[in-house]
Every structure is written in structure tokens, then in C-alpha cells.
PDB file of C-alpha atoms in Angstrom:
ATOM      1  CA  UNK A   1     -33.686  19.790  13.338  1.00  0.00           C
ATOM      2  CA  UNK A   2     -33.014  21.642  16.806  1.00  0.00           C
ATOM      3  CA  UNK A   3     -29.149  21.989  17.861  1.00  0.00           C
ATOM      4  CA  UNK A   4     -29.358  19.233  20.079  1.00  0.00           C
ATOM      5  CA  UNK A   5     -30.394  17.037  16.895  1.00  0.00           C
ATOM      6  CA  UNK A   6     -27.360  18.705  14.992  1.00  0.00           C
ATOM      7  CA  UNK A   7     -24.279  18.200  17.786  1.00  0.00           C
ATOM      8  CA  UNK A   8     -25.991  14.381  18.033  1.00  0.00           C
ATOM      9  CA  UNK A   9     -25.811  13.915  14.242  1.00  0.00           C
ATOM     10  CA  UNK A  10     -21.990  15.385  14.410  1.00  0.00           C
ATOM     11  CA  UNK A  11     -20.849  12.824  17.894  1.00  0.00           C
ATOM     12  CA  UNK A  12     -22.424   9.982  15.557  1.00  0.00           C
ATOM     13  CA  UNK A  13     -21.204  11.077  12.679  1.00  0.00           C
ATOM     14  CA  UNK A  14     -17.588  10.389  14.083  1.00  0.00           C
ATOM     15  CA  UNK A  15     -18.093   7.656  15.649  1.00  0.00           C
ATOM     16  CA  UNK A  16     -18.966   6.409  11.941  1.00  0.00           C
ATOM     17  CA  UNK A  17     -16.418   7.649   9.898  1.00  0.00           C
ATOM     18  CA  UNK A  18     -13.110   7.862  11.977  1.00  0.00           C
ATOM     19  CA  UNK A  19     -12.650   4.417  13.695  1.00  0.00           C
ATOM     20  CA  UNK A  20     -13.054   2.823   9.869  1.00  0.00           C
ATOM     21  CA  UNK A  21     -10.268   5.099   8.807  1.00  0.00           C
ATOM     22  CA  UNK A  22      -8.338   4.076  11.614  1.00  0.00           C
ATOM     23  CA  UNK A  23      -9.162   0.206  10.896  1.00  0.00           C
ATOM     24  CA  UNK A  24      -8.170   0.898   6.884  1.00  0.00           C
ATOM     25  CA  UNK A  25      -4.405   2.445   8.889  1.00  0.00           C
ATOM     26  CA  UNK A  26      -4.227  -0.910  10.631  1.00  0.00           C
ATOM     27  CA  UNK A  27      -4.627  -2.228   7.594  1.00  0.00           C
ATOM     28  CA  UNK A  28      -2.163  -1.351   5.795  1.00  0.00           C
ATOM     29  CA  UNK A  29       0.485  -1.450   8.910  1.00  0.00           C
ATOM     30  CA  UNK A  30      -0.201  -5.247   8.904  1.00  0.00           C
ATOM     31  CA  UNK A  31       0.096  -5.988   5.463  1.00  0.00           C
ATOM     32  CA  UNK A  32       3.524  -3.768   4.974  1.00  0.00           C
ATOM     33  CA  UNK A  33       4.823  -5.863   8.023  1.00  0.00           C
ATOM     34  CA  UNK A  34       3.673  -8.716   5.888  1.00  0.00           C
ATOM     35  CA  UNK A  35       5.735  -7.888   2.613  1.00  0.00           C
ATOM     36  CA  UNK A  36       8.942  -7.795   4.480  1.00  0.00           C
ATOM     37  CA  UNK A  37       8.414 -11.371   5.758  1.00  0.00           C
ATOM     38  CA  UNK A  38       6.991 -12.607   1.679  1.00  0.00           C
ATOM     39  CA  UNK A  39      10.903 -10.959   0.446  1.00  0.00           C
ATOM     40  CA  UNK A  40      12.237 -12.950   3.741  1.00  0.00           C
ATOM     41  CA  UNK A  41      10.586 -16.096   2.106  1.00  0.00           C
ATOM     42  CA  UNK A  42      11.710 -16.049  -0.846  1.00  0.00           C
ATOM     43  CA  UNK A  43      13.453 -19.271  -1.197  1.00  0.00           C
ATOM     44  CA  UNK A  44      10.034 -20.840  -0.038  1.00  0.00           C
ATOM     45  CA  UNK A  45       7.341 -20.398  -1.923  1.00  0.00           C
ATOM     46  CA  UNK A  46       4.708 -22.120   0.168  1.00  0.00           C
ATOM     47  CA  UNK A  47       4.853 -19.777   2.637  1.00  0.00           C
ATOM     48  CA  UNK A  48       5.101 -16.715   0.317  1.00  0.00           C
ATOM     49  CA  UNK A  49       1.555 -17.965  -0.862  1.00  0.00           C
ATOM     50  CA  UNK A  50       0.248 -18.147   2.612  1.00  0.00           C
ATOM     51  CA  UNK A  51       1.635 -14.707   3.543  1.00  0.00           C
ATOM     52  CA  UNK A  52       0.309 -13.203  -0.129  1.00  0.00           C
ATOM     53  CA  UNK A  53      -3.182 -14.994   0.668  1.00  0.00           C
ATOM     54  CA  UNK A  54      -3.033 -12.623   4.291  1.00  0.00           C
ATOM     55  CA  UNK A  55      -2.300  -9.492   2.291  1.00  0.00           C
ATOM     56  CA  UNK A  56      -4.953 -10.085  -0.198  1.00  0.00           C
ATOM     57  CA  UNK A  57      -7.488 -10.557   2.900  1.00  0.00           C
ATOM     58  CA  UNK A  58      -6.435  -7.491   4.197  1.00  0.00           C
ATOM     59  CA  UNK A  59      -6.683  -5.678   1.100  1.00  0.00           C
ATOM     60  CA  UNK A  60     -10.420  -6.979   0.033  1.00  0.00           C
ATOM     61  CA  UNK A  61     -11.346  -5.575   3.798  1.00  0.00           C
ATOM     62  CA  UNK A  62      -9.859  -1.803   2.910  1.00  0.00           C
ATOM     63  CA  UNK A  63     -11.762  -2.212  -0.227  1.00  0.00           C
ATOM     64  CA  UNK A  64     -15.226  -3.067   2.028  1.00  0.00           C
ATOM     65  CA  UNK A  65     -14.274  -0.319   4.289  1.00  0.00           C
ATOM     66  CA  UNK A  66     -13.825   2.402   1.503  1.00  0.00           C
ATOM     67  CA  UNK A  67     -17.033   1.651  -0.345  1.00  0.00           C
ATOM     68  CA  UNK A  68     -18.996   1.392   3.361  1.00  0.00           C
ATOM     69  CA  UNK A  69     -17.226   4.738   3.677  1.00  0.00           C
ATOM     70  CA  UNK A  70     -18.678   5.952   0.574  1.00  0.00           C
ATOM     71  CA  UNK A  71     -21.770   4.912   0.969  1.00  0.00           C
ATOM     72  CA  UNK A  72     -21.906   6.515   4.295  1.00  0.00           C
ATOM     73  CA  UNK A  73     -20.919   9.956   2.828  1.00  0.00           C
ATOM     74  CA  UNK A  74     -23.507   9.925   0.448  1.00  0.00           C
ATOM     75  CA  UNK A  75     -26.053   9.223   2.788  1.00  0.00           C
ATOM     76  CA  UNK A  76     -24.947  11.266   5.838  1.00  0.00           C
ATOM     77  CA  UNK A  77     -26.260  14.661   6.555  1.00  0.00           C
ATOM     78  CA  UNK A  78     -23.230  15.874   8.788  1.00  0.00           C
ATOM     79  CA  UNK A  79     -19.369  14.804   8.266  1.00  0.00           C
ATOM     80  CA  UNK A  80     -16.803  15.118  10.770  1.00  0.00           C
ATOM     81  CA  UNK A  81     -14.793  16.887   8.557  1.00  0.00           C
ATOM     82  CA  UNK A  82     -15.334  18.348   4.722  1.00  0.00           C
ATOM     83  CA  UNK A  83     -16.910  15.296   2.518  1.00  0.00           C
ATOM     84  CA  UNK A  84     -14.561  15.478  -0.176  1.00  0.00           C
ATOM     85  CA  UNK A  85     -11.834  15.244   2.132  1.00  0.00           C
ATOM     86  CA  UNK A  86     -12.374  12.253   3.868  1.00  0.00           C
ATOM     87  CA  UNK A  87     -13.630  10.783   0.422  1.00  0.00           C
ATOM     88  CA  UNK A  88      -9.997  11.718  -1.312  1.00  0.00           C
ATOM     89  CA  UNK A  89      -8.472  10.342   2.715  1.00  0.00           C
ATOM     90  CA  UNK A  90     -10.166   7.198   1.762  1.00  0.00           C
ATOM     91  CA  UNK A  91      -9.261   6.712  -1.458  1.00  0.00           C
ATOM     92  CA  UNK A  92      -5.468   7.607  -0.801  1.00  0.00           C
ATOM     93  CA  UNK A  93      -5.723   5.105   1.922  1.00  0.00           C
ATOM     94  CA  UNK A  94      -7.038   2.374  -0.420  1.00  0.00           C
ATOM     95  CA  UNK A  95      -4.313   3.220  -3.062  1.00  0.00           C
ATOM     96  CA  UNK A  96      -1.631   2.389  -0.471  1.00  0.00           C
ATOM     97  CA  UNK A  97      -2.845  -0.930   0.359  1.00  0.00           C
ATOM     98  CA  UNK A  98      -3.496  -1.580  -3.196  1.00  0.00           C
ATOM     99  CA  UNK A  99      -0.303  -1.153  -4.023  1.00  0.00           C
ATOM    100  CA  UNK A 100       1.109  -3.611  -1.023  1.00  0.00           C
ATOM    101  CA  UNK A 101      -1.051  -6.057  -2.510  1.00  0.00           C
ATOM    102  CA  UNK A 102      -0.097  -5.701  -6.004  1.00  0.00           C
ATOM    103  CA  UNK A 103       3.751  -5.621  -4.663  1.00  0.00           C
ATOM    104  CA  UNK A 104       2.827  -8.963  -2.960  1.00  0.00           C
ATOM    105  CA  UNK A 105       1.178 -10.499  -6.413  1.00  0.00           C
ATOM    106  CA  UNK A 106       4.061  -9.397  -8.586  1.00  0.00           C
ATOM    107  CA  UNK A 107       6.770 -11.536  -6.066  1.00  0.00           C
ATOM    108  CA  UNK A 108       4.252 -14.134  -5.986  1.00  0.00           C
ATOM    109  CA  UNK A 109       3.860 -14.458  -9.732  1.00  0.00           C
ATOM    110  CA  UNK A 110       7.360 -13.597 -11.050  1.00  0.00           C
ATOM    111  CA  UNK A 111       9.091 -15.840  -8.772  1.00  0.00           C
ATOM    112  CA  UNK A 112      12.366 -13.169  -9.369  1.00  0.00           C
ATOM    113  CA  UNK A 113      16.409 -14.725  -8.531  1.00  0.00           C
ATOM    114  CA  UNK A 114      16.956 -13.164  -6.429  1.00  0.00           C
ATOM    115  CA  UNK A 115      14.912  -9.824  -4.587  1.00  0.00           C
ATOM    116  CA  UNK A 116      17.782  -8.286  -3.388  1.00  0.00           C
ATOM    117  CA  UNK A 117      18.440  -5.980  -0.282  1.00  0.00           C
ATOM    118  CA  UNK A 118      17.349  -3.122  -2.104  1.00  0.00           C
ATOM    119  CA  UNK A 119      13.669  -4.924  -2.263  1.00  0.00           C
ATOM    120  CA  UNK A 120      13.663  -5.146   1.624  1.00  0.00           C
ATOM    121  CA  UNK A 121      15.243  -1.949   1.768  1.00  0.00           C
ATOM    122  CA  UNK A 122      12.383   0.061  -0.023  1.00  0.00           C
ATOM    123  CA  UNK A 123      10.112  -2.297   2.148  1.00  0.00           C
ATOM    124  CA  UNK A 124      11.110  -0.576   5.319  1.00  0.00           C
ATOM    125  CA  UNK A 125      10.199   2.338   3.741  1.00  0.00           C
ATOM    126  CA  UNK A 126       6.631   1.328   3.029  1.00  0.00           C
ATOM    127  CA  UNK A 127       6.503  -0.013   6.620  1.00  0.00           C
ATOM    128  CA  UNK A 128       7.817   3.542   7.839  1.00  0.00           C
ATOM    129  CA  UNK A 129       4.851   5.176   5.966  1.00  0.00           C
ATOM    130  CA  UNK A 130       3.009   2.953   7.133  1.00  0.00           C
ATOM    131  CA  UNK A 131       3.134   3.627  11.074  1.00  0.00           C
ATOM    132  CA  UNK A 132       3.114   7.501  10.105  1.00  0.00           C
ATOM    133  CA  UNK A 133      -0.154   7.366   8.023  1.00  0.00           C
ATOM    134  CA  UNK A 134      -1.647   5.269  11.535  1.00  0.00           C
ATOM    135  CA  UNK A 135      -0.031   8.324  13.664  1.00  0.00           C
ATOM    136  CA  UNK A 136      -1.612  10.850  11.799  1.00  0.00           C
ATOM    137  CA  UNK A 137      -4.924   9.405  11.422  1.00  0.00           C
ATOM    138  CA  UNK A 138      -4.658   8.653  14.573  1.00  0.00           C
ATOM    139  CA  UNK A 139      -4.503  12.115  15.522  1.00  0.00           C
ATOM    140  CA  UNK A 140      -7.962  12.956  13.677  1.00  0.00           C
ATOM    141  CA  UNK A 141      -9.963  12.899  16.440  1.00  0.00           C
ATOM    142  CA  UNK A 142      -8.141  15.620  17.840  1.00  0.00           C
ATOM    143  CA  UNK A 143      -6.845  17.645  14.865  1.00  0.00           C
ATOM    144  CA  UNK A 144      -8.936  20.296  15.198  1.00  0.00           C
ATOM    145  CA  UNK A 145      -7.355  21.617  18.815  1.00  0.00           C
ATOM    146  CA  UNK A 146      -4.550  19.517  18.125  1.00  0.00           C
ATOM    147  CA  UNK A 147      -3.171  19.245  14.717  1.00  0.00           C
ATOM    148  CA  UNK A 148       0.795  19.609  15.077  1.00  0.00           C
ATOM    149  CA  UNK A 149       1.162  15.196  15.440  1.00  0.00           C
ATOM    150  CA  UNK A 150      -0.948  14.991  11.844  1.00  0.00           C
ATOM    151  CA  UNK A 151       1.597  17.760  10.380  1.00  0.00           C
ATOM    152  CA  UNK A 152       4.436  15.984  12.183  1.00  0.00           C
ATOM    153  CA  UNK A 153       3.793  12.364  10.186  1.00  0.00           C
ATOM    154  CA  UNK A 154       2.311  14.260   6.982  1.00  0.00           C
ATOM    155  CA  UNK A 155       5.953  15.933   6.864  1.00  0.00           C
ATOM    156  CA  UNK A 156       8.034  12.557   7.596  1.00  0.00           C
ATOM    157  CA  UNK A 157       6.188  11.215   4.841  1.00  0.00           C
ATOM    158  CA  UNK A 158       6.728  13.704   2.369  1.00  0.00           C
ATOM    159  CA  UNK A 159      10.465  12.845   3.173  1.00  0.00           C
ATOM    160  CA  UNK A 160       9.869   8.895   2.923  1.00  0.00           C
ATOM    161  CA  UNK A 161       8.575   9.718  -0.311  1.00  0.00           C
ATOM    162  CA  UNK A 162      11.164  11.217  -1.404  1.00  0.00           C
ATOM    163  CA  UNK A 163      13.747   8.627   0.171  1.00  0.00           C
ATOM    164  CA  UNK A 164      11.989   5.561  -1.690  1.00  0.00           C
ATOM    165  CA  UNK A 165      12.283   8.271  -5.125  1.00  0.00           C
ATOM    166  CA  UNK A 166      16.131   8.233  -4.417  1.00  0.00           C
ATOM    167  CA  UNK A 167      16.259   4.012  -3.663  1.00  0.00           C
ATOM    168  CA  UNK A 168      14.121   3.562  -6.817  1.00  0.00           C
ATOM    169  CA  UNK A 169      16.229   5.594  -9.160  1.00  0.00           C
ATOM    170  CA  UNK A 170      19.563   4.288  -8.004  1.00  0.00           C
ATOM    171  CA  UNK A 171      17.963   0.918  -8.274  1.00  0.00           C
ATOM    172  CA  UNK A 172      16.643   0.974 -12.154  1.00  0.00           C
ATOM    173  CA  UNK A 173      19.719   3.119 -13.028  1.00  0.00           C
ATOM    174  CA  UNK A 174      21.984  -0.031 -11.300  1.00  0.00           C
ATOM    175  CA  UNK A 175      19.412  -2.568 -12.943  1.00  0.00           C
ATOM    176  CA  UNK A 176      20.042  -1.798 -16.651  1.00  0.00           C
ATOM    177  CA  UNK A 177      23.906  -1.702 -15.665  1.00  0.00           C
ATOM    178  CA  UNK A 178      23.812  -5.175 -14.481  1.00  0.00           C
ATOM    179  CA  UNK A 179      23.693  -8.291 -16.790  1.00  0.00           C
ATOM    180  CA  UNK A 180      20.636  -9.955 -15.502  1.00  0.00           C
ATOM    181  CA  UNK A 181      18.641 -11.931 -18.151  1.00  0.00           C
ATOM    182  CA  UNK A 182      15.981  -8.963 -19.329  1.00  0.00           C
ATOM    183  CA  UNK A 183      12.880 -11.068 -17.992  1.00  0.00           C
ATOM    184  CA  UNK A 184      14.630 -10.925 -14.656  1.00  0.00           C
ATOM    185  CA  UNK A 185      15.168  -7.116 -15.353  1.00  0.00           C
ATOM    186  CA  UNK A 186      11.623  -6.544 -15.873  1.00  0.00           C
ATOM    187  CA  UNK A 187      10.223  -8.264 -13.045  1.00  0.00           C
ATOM    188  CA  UNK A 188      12.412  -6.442 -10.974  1.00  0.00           C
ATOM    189  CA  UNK A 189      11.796  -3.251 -12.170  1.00  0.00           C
ATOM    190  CA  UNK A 190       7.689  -4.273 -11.771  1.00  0.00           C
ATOM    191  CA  UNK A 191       8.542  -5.379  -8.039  1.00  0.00           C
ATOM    192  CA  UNK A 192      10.211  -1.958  -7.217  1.00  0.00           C
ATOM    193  CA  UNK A 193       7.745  -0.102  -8.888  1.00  0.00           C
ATOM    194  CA  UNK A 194       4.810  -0.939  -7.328  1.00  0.00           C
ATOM    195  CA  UNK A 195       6.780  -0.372  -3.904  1.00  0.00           C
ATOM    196  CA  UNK A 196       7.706   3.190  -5.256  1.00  0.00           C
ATOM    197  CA  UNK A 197       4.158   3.377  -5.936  1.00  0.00           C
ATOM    198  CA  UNK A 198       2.803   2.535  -2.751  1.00  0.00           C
ATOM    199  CA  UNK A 199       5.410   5.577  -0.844  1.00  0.00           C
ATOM    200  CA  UNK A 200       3.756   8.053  -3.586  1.00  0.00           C
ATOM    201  CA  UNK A 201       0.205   7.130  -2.284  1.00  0.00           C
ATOM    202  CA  UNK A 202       1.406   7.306   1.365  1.00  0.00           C
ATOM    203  CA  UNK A 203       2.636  10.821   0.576  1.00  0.00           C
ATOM    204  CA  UNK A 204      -0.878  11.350  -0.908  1.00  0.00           C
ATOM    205  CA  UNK A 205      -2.298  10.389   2.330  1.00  0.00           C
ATOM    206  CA  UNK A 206      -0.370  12.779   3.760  1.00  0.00           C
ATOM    207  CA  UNK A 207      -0.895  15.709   1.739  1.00  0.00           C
ATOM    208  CA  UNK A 208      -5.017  15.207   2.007  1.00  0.00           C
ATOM    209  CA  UNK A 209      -4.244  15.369   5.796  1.00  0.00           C
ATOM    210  CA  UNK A 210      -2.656  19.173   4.651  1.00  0.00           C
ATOM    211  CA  UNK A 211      -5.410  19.970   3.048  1.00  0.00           C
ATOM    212  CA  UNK A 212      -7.691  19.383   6.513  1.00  0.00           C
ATOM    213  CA  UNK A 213      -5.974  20.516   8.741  1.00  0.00           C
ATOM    214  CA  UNK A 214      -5.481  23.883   6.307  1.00  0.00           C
ATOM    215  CA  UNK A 215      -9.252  24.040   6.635  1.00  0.00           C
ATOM    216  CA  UNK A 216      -9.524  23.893  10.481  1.00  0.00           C
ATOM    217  CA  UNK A 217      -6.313  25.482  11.579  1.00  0.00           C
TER     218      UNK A 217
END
């Protein structure tokens, strides 16, 4: 293989890899905008159904996208960027729509009182990850000359995380204060975790991104 062979392998080779990572960041934009209009619903279960059914669409399509990705890595000579890197980017990636879909299911199923603002609260925060981790991998395609707008978002969601820690805590620590039946407790406490959950894997996102741009800096 000649070096015009090897810079044509590396141009494709991006052109693979980077606009599915960007798709999987849509992704999960979308369905965080979707679980703040499910909690909006919650008096109407119909629609909740519909807007879970969305989220679950979106969610089987990350899961396509990281196993094409996969498969891709394992079969590609030259990687944009280290392959364990972009397969842990992946994977965090996946984890954070997971969790959006699994925060989606547990309102579906449980059916709680009464979600409370604290619900849509730590929503916001997933949608706030969720427009940094599509900033930041955003910025791939340039982090190499460019890499300050990928540390920029990985740092503001390092601080989300931590935010939707605090809102969590509070939360659970209000939760067993309060004399809610202790079903209602525990679906609750299911609801909010899997929200915490999904800022955790954002903030895992983020700290892959450190890891690159460590590399190439």
C-alpha cells in the first residue's frame, strides 16, 4: 500500500466512522427532547405511549449504529482516531440513550402520582448533556487543530454531572421524608435513577473525548 492508498484509506475512513457518531448525538438530542414532553403527558397516557414508542425507535437505531460501528472497527485497516477510543465513544454514547429509554419505560410502566418538578427538572439536565455531547462530537472532525470546543462541552458536562448528583440526592433524601405510599417511593426513586444514570454516561462521553484529545493535543 503506497501513501496515496494510506491518506485514501484515512479520508474514507472518516467519512465512515464520524457522521454515524454524529447521527448516534442526534439521537439522543431527540429522544431527551422527547422525555420532557412523556413527564408533560403525564395525565395522558395515550400519548405517553406514542412518545415512549418514538424513544424506543430511536434507541433500537443507536443500537444498529453502535454494532455497524463495531463491525466497522474490526474490519477497518485505518481509524480516524485510536480504535479503542471511538469503540469506548460508542459505547458511552449508547449508554446515554439507553438510559433515556429505560427512563421512558419506567414512566410508562409505573404510571407514578404524580412526577413532580424535580422529574422535569433533572430532565433539562439530560437535555443540557445532551446538546453538549452533539457540540463536542461535533467538533471531531476538527479536534485535532481544533480541540478547545470538545474540551469546552467535555467540561460543562462534567459540571451537569455533577448538578443532576446534587438534584438526585436532595431528591431521595426529600423522598424517604415524605409520606408517599412506598410503591410510589420506589418508582420514583427508579424514575430518578435512571435519569441520574443517563448524566453519569453523558459525563462518560465526555471524559472519552479527554482521553482523545490527550492523545492528539
Amino acid at each position: 500500500m503506497d501513501i496515496n492508498d494510506i491518506l485514501n484509506s484515512f479520508i474514507h475512513s472518516e467519512k465512515k466512522f464520524f457522521p454515524q457518531i454524529v447521527q448516534m448525538a442526534d439521537y439522543i438530542v431527540e429522544g431527551a427532547n422527547l422525555l420532557t414532553d412523556m413527564i408533560s403527558m403525564e395525565d395522558e397516557k395515550f400519548k405517553q405511549e406514542e412518545i415512549y414508542n418514538r424513544i424506543k425507535m430511536l434507541e433500537t437505531a443507536c443500537d444498529a449504529i453502535a454494532t455497524d460501528l463495531f463491525n466497522a472497527l474490526n474490519a477497518s485497516l485505518v481509524t480516524p482516531l485510536d480504535r479503542t477510543d471511538l469503540h469506548q465513544l460508542c459505547d458511552a454514547l449508547d449508554d446515554v440513550m439507553d438510559n433515556i429509554n429505560g427512563s421512558a419505560k419506567r414512566m410508562l410502566i409505573y404510571q407514578p402520582e404524580d412526577l413532580t418538578a424535580t422529574t422535569m427538572h433533572m430532565a433539562e439536565i439530560v437535555i443540557e448533556c445532551s446538546r453538549s455531547i452533539r457540540k463536542a462530537v461535533g467538533a471531531l472532525y476538527e479536534i485535532k487543530k481544533n480541540p478547545q470546543v470538545a474540551l469546552d462541552e467535555c467540561a460543562k458536562l462534567h459540571e451537569l454531572e455533577h448538578e443532576g448528583d446534587d438534584v438526585y440526592g436532595d431528591y431521595i433524601e426529600e423522598l424517604f421524608k415524605s409520606d408517599l405510599d412506598a410503591k410510589e417511593v420506589i418508582k420514583m426513586k427508579e424514575i430518578m435513577g435512571s435519569l441520574e444514570s443517563a448524566t453519569d454516561c453523558a459525563n462518560k462521553v465526555g471524559k472519552t473525548l479527554k482521553t482523545i484529545i490527550v492523545k492528539y493535543m
